[in-house]
Amino acid sequence: MTTISASRLSVLDRVFETTFGSAPARHFQAPGRVNLIGEHTDYNDGFVLPCAIDYQTLVAVKPRTDMTVRVVALDYANQQDEFSLADEIESHPTQLWSNYVRGVVKHLQLRGMQIQGADIAITGNVPQGAGLSSSASLEVAIGETFKQLYQLPMTMAEVALNGQAAENQFVGCNCGIMDQMVSACGAEHHALLLDCRTYDTQLISMPETLAVMIINSNVKRGLVDSEYNTRRLQCEQAATILGIKALRDISLNELQKQKSRLPELVYRRAHHVVSDSERTLLAAEALRNNDLKTLSILMAESHYSMRDDFEITVPPIDYIVELLSDYLAGQGGVRMTGGGFGGCIVALMPHAMVDGAKQLIVQNYANKTGIKEDIYICKASIGAGEI
Ligand code: GLA
């Protein structure tokens, strides 16, 4: 069960009715995510350990008997879009949000799914541009909506893959599969250990004693796409030189032995990916055993690896991580989460430490950096579905 506030739903329904002239028939949701560990490992066929969060995209929908799709976006001043399933679906010239909807629908068609039109209203409260996967939650919400409306023969993993295909090929962002998969397959009180090669998933129970804190550094994420693509290319280069399909196929031990074969920078990139994927498996085990000491060491190592080897952190984020890691002193873990170059920090800690952690950040971060943070206390939540 997901608890969605009645007021969000009633605002959504009101806009649906004023836009389309009648009430919606059904409601769907898909969550954003926070990644606990395993960064930039997904497109290297490695392991990730994210959880879905209780911030999500909501959809109100009514099926149509023709081939028209009409959409209204509450978070974009009620902008509207309309396209036909009978014509080739093209990019919207100006509205980026429309392209997530168009791309998902187009890729459903490319998969041979038989769909008809729909009237759709969308709203979301996943912070945008913060690295919490607001786009993936939109892609999965739309995929899930059509799946259920037209009883499409798709697994949740296929809804996720369809969303990723839309993002890669229609929107033009070369992301991996982590975000869509956890938005589709997340579970309440659990993190999802995902094997990004086989798509095997294991739910890892999150101890009830643990709070999930997300701190948005509000550092504007510049150059994300180009830096992301550069990192991908460097990882592919490492795999090619090493003669393997993906960095998944080498252990840390073996990589260290092969060091001299790689250019120095490429070695460091590979070192991050291979070590973080190994840490992810250890972290899943530590989480399962409520072993906070081990978890805190693994999260710290992951952060240093992103900072020094993969070079995707920025000083304001490193500052928050240092601040919290001193405060937590092994009783919880903290690291940057997401693609990098700004965005969020994730911290796991006993509930009793939350107030102190918040206070520390509020008292120091803006003074030090001139930027004001946002803090969210999240619950590991269920993946996409009907409300
Ligand atoms: C972004 C991408 C994901 C993943 C992370 C880094 O969130 O969308 O696929 O690569 O960056 O772990």
Short mmCIF file of C-alpha atoms and ligand atoms in Angstrom, two decimals:
data_model
loop_
_atom_site.label_atom_id
_atom_site.label_comp_id
_atom_site.label_asym_id
_atom_site.label_seq_id
_atom_site.Cartn_x
_atom_site.Cartn_y
_atom_site.Cartn_z
CA MET A 1 0.00 0.00 0.00
CA THR A 2 1.14 3.51 -0.73
CA THR A 3 -0.37 6.33 1.22
CA ILE A 4 -1.01 9.26 -1.07
CA SER A 5 -2.45 12.38 0.48
CA ALA A 6 -6.13 12.92 -0.37
CA SER A 7 -5.43 16.56 -1.19
CA ARG A 8 -2.89 15.69 -3.92
CA LEU A 9 -5.38 13.31 -5.49
CA SER A 10 -8.24 15.79 -5.33
CA VAL A 11 -6.16 18.52 -7.00
CA LEU A 12 -5.20 16.00 -9.71
CA ASP A 13 -8.85 15.01 -10.24
CA ARG A 14 -10.00 18.62 -10.36
CA VAL A 15 -7.51 19.47 -13.11
CA PHE A 16 -8.46 16.28 -14.97
CA GLU A 17 -12.13 17.24 -14.88
CA THR A 18 -11.64 20.85 -15.94
CA THR A 19 -9.32 19.79 -18.76
CA PHE A 20 -11.18 16.79 -20.13
CA GLY A 21 -14.77 17.42 -18.99
CA SER A 22 -15.34 14.27 -16.95
CA ALA A 23 -13.88 12.41 -13.96
CA PRO A 24 -10.89 10.03 -14.28
CA ALA A 25 -11.57 6.30 -14.10
CA ARG A 26 -8.37 5.08 -12.42
CA HIS A 27 -5.19 6.26 -10.67
CA PHE A 28 -1.63 4.97 -10.83
CA GLN A 29 1.65 5.88 -9.18
CA ALA A 30 5.35 5.19 -9.66
CA PRO A 31 8.00 6.24 -7.12
CA GLY A 32 11.37 7.98 -7.34
CA ARG A 33 14.35 6.21 -5.82
CA VAL A 34 17.42 6.65 -3.74
CA ASN A 35 20.44 4.47 -4.38
CA LEU A 36 22.04 3.17 -1.18
CA ILE A 37 25.20 1.90 -2.90
CA GLY A 38 26.48 0.78 -6.32
CA GLU A 39 26.95 3.92 -8.42
CA HIS A 40 27.60 3.86 -12.18
CA THR A 41 27.69 0.09 -11.89
CA ASP A 42 24.35 -0.51 -13.69
CA TYR A 43 25.60 0.17 -17.22
CA ASN A 44 28.62 -2.02 -16.49
CA ASP A 45 26.32 -5.01 -15.84
CA GLY A 46 27.14 -4.81 -12.11
CA PHE A 47 25.07 -4.68 -8.90
CA VAL A 48 23.07 -1.81 -7.39
CA LEU A 49 21.14 -1.49 -4.12
CA PRO A 50 18.48 1.25 -4.39
CA CYS A 51 15.12 1.60 -2.69
CA ALA A 52 11.96 3.23 -3.98
CA ILE A 53 10.94 6.26 -1.91
CA ASP A 54 7.62 7.71 -0.77
CA TYR A 55 7.75 10.51 -3.33
CA GLN A 56 6.11 9.66 -6.61
CA THR A 57 4.51 10.56 -9.93
CA LEU A 58 0.72 10.28 -9.85
CA VAL A 59 -1.46 9.67 -12.89
CA ALA A 60 -5.24 10.05 -13.23
CA VAL A 61 -6.53 8.41 -16.39
CA LYS A 62 -9.60 7.57 -18.42
CA PRO A 63 -9.35 5.23 -21.40
CA ARG A 64 -10.60 6.41 -24.78
CA THR A 65 -12.16 4.38 -27.57
CA ASP A 66 -10.17 6.19 -30.28
CA MET A 67 -6.42 6.52 -30.90
CA THR A 68 -5.89 9.95 -29.30
CA VAL A 69 -3.71 10.52 -26.23
CA ARG A 70 -4.33 13.78 -24.36
CA VAL A 71 -2.14 14.75 -21.42
CA VAL A 72 -2.10 17.59 -18.92
CA ALA A 73 0.89 18.25 -16.61
CA LEU A 74 -0.01 19.94 -13.32
CA ASP A 75 3.60 20.71 -12.48
CA TYR A 76 4.10 22.62 -15.73
CA ALA A 77 1.31 25.19 -15.32
CA ASN A 78 -1.21 22.69 -16.71
CA GLN A 79 0.54 22.52 -20.09
CA GLN A 80 -1.16 20.11 -22.43
CA ASP A 81 -0.12 17.71 -25.13
CA GLU A 82 -2.11 15.70 -27.66
CA PHE A 83 -0.94 13.09 -30.16
CA SER A 84 -2.36 10.24 -32.17
CA LEU A 85 -1.39 6.58 -31.90
CA ALA A 86 -2.30 6.22 -35.57
CA ASP A 87 0.59 8.46 -36.66
CA GLU A 88 4.33 8.09 -36.15
CA ILE A 89 5.02 9.58 -32.69
CA GLU A 90 7.58 12.37 -32.95
CA SER A 91 9.32 14.50 -30.29
CA HIS A 92 7.44 17.48 -28.95
CA PRO A 93 9.20 20.61 -30.21
CA THR A 94 9.21 22.50 -26.89
CA GLN A 95 7.84 20.47 -23.95
CA LEU A 96 10.49 18.11 -22.57
CA TRP A 97 8.02 16.50 -20.14
CA SER A 98 5.81 15.49 -23.08
CA ASN A 99 8.64 13.49 -24.56
CA TYR A 100 8.75 11.10 -21.61
CA VAL A 101 5.08 10.32 -22.23
CA ARG A 102 5.42 10.17 -26.02
CA GLY A 103 8.59 8.07 -25.79
CA VAL A 104 7.06 5.49 -23.43
CA VAL A 105 3.94 5.16 -25.57
CA LYS A 106 5.96 4.91 -28.76
CA HIS A 107 8.15 2.18 -27.28
CA LEU A 108 5.06 0.24 -26.15
CA GLN A 109 3.96 0.30 -29.78
CA LEU A 110 7.44 -0.76 -30.94
CA ARG A 111 7.09 -3.77 -28.62
CA GLY A 112 3.90 -4.65 -30.49
CA MET A 113 1.59 -3.75 -27.60
CA GLN A 114 -2.02 -3.14 -28.65
CA ILE A 115 -3.13 0.11 -27.07
CA GLN A 116 -5.80 2.73 -27.59
CA GLY A 117 -5.95 6.35 -26.54
CA ALA A 118 -6.33 7.83 -23.05
CA ASP A 119 -6.90 11.10 -21.25
CA ILE A 120 -4.18 11.55 -18.66
CA ALA A 121 -3.38 14.06 -15.89
CA ILE A 122 0.06 13.91 -14.26
CA THR A 123 1.57 15.37 -11.10
CA GLY A 124 4.69 14.46 -9.16
CA ASN A 125 6.52 15.37 -5.96
CA VAL A 126 9.88 13.74 -6.69
CA PRO A 127 12.30 16.71 -6.62
CA GLN A 128 13.38 17.32 -10.22
CA GLY A 129 17.03 17.48 -11.23
CA ALA A 130 18.11 16.21 -7.81
CA GLY A 131 19.19 12.72 -8.83
CA LEU A 132 16.10 11.05 -7.31
CA SER A 133 14.79 9.76 -10.65
CA SER A 134 11.77 11.92 -11.28
CA SER A 135 12.07 11.04 -15.00
CA ALA A 136 12.18 7.30 -14.41
CA SER A 137 9.15 7.59 -12.13
CA LEU A 138 7.26 9.37 -14.93
CA GLU A 139 8.28 6.75 -17.52
CA VAL A 140 7.27 3.89 -15.26
CA ALA A 141 4.01 5.58 -14.21
CA ILE A 142 2.97 5.99 -17.85
CA GLY A 143 4.07 2.45 -18.75
CA GLU A 144 2.17 0.99 -15.81
CA THR A 145 -0.92 3.05 -16.67
CA PHE A 146 -1.12 1.69 -20.22
CA LYS A 147 -0.20 -1.80 -19.08
CA GLN A 148 -3.13 -1.93 -16.68
CA LEU A 149 -5.58 0.01 -18.84
CA TYR A 150 -5.12 -2.31 -21.80
CA GLN A 151 -4.05 -5.44 -19.91
CA LEU A 152 -0.75 -5.60 -21.71
CA PRO A 153 1.21 -8.85 -21.34
CA MET A 154 4.25 -7.26 -19.69
CA THR A 155 6.16 -8.00 -16.50
CA MET A 156 7.18 -5.09 -14.25
CA ALA A 157 10.75 -5.58 -15.46
CA GLU A 158 9.51 -5.06 -19.02
CA VAL A 159 7.71 -1.87 -17.99
CA ALA A 160 11.07 -0.72 -16.60
CA LEU A 161 13.00 -1.72 -19.73
CA ASN A 162 10.42 0.03 -21.88
CA GLY A 163 10.93 3.22 -19.85
CA GLN A 164 14.69 2.95 -20.20
CA ALA A 165 14.38 2.44 -23.97
CA ALA A 166 12.22 5.58 -24.17
CA GLU A 167 14.79 7.56 -22.20
CA ASN A 168 17.77 6.22 -24.20
CA GLN A 169 16.28 6.38 -27.67
CA PHE A 170 13.50 8.97 -27.58
CA VAL A 171 14.59 11.50 -24.94
CA GLY A 172 18.27 10.89 -25.74
CA CYS A 173 19.71 10.26 -22.28
CA ASN A 174 21.97 7.24 -22.07
CA CYS A 175 21.02 6.04 -18.55
CA GLY A 176 21.30 2.49 -17.20
CA ILE A 177 18.42 0.35 -15.89
CA MET A 178 18.61 0.97 -12.12
CA ASP A 179 16.14 3.84 -11.79
CA GLN A 180 13.28 2.38 -13.83
CA MET A 181 13.74 -1.10 -12.34
CA VAL A 182 13.42 0.00 -8.72
CA SER A 183 10.56 2.36 -9.55
CA ALA A 184 8.76 -0.63 -11.08
CA CYS A 185 9.81 -3.37 -8.64
CA GLY A 186 10.47 -1.66 -5.28
CA ALA A 187 8.83 -2.95 -2.10
CA GLU A 188 7.80 -1.36 1.16
CA HIS A 189 10.47 -1.58 3.91
CA HIS A 190 12.94 -3.13 1.45
CA ALA A 191 15.89 -2.20 -0.68
CA LEU A 192 16.27 -3.95 -4.03
CA LEU A 193 19.49 -5.78 -4.82
CA LEU A 194 19.53 -5.78 -8.61
CA ASP A 195 21.84 -7.70 -10.90
CA CYS A 196 21.97 -5.36 -13.88
CA ARG A 197 23.08 -8.14 -16.23
CA THR A 198 20.42 -10.76 -15.53
CA TYR A 199 17.81 -8.41 -13.99
CA ASP A 200 17.54 -10.84 -11.07
CA THR A 201 16.28 -9.02 -7.99
CA GLN A 202 16.40 -9.76 -4.30
CA LEU A 203 14.46 -7.76 -1.73
CA ILE A 204 16.64 -6.86 1.24
CA SER A 205 14.70 -6.04 4.36
CA MET A 206 15.53 -2.58 5.80
CA PRO A 207 15.76 -2.67 9.59
CA GLU A 208 12.85 -0.70 11.10
CA THR A 209 15.29 1.02 13.41
CA LEU A 210 16.92 2.76 10.44
CA ALA A 211 15.89 6.13 9.00
CA VAL A 212 16.62 6.99 5.36
CA MET A 213 17.68 10.62 5.17
CA ILE A 214 18.16 12.35 1.83
CA ILE A 215 19.89 15.70 1.70
CA ASN A 216 19.56 17.64 -1.52
CA SER A 217 22.72 19.74 -1.79
CA ASN A 218 20.89 21.96 -4.29
CA VAL A 219 24.15 22.25 -6.19
CA LYS A 220 23.00 22.88 -9.73
CA ARG A 221 23.94 19.82 -11.72
CA GLY A 222 26.00 21.11 -14.61
CA LEU A 223 27.49 19.01 -17.43
CA VAL A 224 25.70 15.92 -16.14
CA ASP A 225 24.94 14.39 -19.53
CA SER A 226 28.34 14.97 -21.08
CA GLU A 227 30.23 13.81 -17.98
CA TYR A 228 27.93 10.78 -17.68
CA ASN A 229 28.62 9.81 -21.28
CA THR A 230 32.37 10.32 -20.83
CA ARG A 231 32.34 7.98 -17.83
CA ARG A 232 30.42 5.37 -19.83
CA LEU A 233 32.95 5.56 -22.65
CA GLN A 234 35.88 5.23 -20.25
CA CYS A 235 34.30 2.13 -18.71
CA GLU A 236 33.74 0.63 -22.17
CA GLN A 237 37.34 1.44 -23.07
CA ALA A 238 38.55 -0.43 -19.97
CA ALA A 239 36.43 -3.47 -20.84
CA THR A 240 37.68 -3.46 -24.43
CA ILE A 241 41.34 -3.29 -23.42
CA LEU A 242 40.82 -6.03 -20.84
CA GLY A 243 39.06 -8.18 -23.45
CA ILE A 244 35.84 -8.60 -21.44
CA LYS A 245 32.21 -7.89 -22.28
CA ALA A 246 31.70 -5.49 -19.37
CA LEU A 247 33.45 -4.49 -16.15
CA ARG A 248 31.15 -6.97 -14.42
CA ASP A 249 33.40 -9.69 -15.78
CA ILE A 250 36.50 -8.90 -13.73
CA SER A 251 37.14 -9.14 -9.98
CA LEU A 252 38.87 -6.34 -8.09
CA ASN A 253 41.80 -8.64 -7.46
CA GLU A 254 42.23 -9.44 -11.14
CA LEU A 255 41.78 -5.78 -12.14
CA GLN A 256 44.62 -4.82 -9.80
CA LYS A 257 46.86 -7.40 -11.46
CA GLN A 258 46.00 -6.00 -14.90
CA LYS A 259 46.62 -2.38 -13.86
CA SER A 260 49.59 -1.78 -16.18
CA ARG A 261 47.48 -2.56 -19.26
CA LEU A 262 45.19 0.44 -18.70
CA PRO A 263 45.86 4.17 -19.02
CA GLU A 264 45.96 5.62 -15.48
CA LEU A 265 42.64 7.50 -15.71
CA VAL A 266 40.83 4.57 -17.27
CA TYR A 267 42.18 2.30 -14.53
CA ARG A 268 40.79 4.58 -11.82
CA ARG A 269 37.36 4.65 -13.50
CA ALA A 270 37.35 0.86 -13.72
CA HIS A 271 38.60 0.58 -10.14
CA HIS A 272 35.60 2.55 -8.92
CA VAL A 273 33.08 0.46 -10.84
CA VAL A 274 34.52 -2.94 -9.97
CA SER A 275 35.06 -2.08 -6.30
CA ASP A 276 31.63 -0.45 -5.91
CA SER A 277 29.88 -3.44 -7.41
CA GLU A 278 31.69 -5.73 -4.95
CA ARG A 279 30.84 -3.36 -2.09
CA THR A 280 27.18 -3.49 -3.10
CA LEU A 281 26.99 -7.24 -2.48
CA LEU A 282 28.69 -6.81 0.89
CA ALA A 283 26.39 -3.91 1.79
CA ALA A 284 23.28 -5.97 0.99
CA GLU A 285 24.56 -8.61 3.40
CA ALA A 286 25.34 -5.99 6.07
CA LEU A 287 21.89 -4.41 5.69
CA ARG A 288 20.23 -7.80 5.95
CA ASN A 289 22.12 -8.41 9.21
CA ASN A 290 21.53 -4.89 10.55
CA ASP A 291 25.32 -4.55 10.70
CA LEU A 292 25.60 -0.76 10.68
CA LYS A 293 29.30 -0.73 11.36
CA THR A 294 30.12 -2.61 8.16
CA LEU A 295 27.50 -0.65 6.22
CA SER A 296 29.02 2.64 7.33
CA ILE A 297 32.50 1.56 6.21
CA LEU A 298 31.23 0.39 2.82
CA MET A 299 29.27 3.60 2.21
CA ALA A 300 32.29 5.70 3.18
CA GLU A 301 34.53 3.72 0.83
CA SER A 302 31.96 4.11 -1.93
CA HIS A 303 31.96 7.87 -1.45
CA TYR A 304 35.75 8.16 -1.52
CA SER A 305 35.81 6.00 -4.63
CA MET A 306 33.31 8.31 -6.36
CA ARG A 307 35.33 11.32 -5.21
CA ASP A 308 38.84 10.13 -6.03
CA ASP A 309 38.56 7.45 -8.74
CA PHE A 310 35.37 8.26 -10.61
CA GLU A 311 35.57 12.02 -9.89
CA ILE A 312 31.83 12.71 -9.83
CA THR A 313 31.40 14.45 -6.47
CA VAL A 314 31.59 18.19 -5.82
CA PRO A 315 33.02 19.99 -2.74
CA PRO A 316 29.66 20.97 -1.13
CA ILE A 317 28.60 17.31 -1.25
CA ASP A 318 31.94 16.09 0.11
CA TYR A 319 31.47 18.59 2.91
CA ILE A 320 28.06 17.21 3.97
CA VAL A 321 29.40 13.65 3.79
CA GLU A 322 32.35 14.54 6.06
CA LEU A 323 30.09 16.38 8.48
CA LEU A 324 27.65 13.49 8.81
CA SER A 325 30.25 10.79 8.82
CA ASP A 326 31.98 12.43 11.83
CA TYR A 327 28.61 12.78 13.54
CA LEU A 328 27.47 9.21 12.84
CA ALA A 329 30.81 7.76 13.95
CA GLY A 330 30.10 4.31 12.55
CA GLN A 331 26.50 4.13 13.78
CA GLY A 332 25.16 4.83 10.29
CA GLY A 333 26.34 5.30 6.71
CA VAL A 334 26.52 8.31 4.39
CA ARG A 335 27.51 8.88 0.75
CA MET A 336 26.59 10.82 -2.35
CA THR A 337 23.82 9.09 -4.28
CA GLY A 338 22.90 9.18 -7.98
CA GLY A 339 24.76 10.18 -11.12
CA GLY A 340 26.84 12.92 -9.47
CA PHE A 341 28.00 16.49 -10.18
CA GLY A 342 25.51 17.79 -7.63
CA GLY A 343 22.28 16.23 -6.41
CA CYS A 344 21.77 14.33 -3.18
CA ILE A 345 23.45 12.61 -0.28
CA VAL A 346 21.89 9.54 1.32
CA ALA A 347 22.39 8.70 4.99
CA LEU A 348 21.14 5.68 6.92
CA MET A 349 21.00 6.14 10.68
CA PRO A 350 19.05 5.19 13.81
CA HIS A 351 15.90 7.33 14.15
CA ALA A 352 17.28 8.81 17.37
CA MET A 353 20.16 10.44 15.45
CA VAL A 354 17.99 12.17 12.84
CA ASP A 355 17.34 15.43 14.70
CA GLY A 356 21.02 15.91 15.53
CA ALA A 357 22.01 15.23 11.92
CA LYS A 358 19.48 17.75 10.61
CA GLN A 359 20.63 20.37 13.06
CA LEU A 360 24.25 19.92 12.10
CA ILE A 361 23.51 20.43 8.42
CA VAL A 362 21.16 23.37 8.94
CA GLN A 363 23.72 25.09 11.18
CA ASN A 364 26.71 24.58 8.90
CA TYR A 365 25.95 23.92 5.24
CA ALA A 366 24.61 27.28 4.10
CA ASN A 367 27.31 29.12 6.08
CA LYS A 368 30.03 27.09 4.45
CA THR A 369 28.72 27.01 0.87
CA GLY A 370 26.16 29.80 0.48
CA ILE A 371 23.59 27.23 -0.67
CA LYS A 372 20.52 26.14 1.28
CA GLU A 373 19.87 22.39 1.45
CA ASP A 374 16.58 20.44 1.50
CA ILE A 375 16.23 17.45 3.80
CA TYR A 376 13.82 14.55 3.28
CA ILE A 377 13.18 11.65 5.62
CA CYS A 378 12.00 8.82 3.40
CA LYS A 379 10.48 5.40 3.71
CA ALA A 380 11.44 2.51 1.46
CA SER A 381 8.26 2.16 -0.58
CA ILE A 382 6.35 -0.04 -2.96
CA GLY A 383 7.00 0.17 -6.72
CA ALA A 384 4.53 1.25 -9.39
CA GLY A 385 0.89 0.25 -9.24
CA GLU A 386 -2.73 1.28 -9.03
CA ILE A 387 -3.81 3.54 -6.19
C1 GLA B 1 21.74 7.91 -13.16
C2 GLA B 1 21.32 6.87 -14.20
C3 GLA B 1 21.39 5.46 -13.61
C4 GLA B 1 22.75 5.19 -12.96
C5 GLA B 1 23.12 6.34 -12.02
C6 GLA B 1 24.52 6.20 -11.47
O1 GLA B 1 20.80 7.92 -12.12
O2 GLA B 1 20.01 7.13 -14.63
O3 GLA B 1 21.11 4.51 -14.61
O4 GLA B 1 23.73 4.99 -13.95
O5 GLA B 1 23.03 7.60 -12.65
O6 GLA B 1 24.59 5.10 -10.63
#
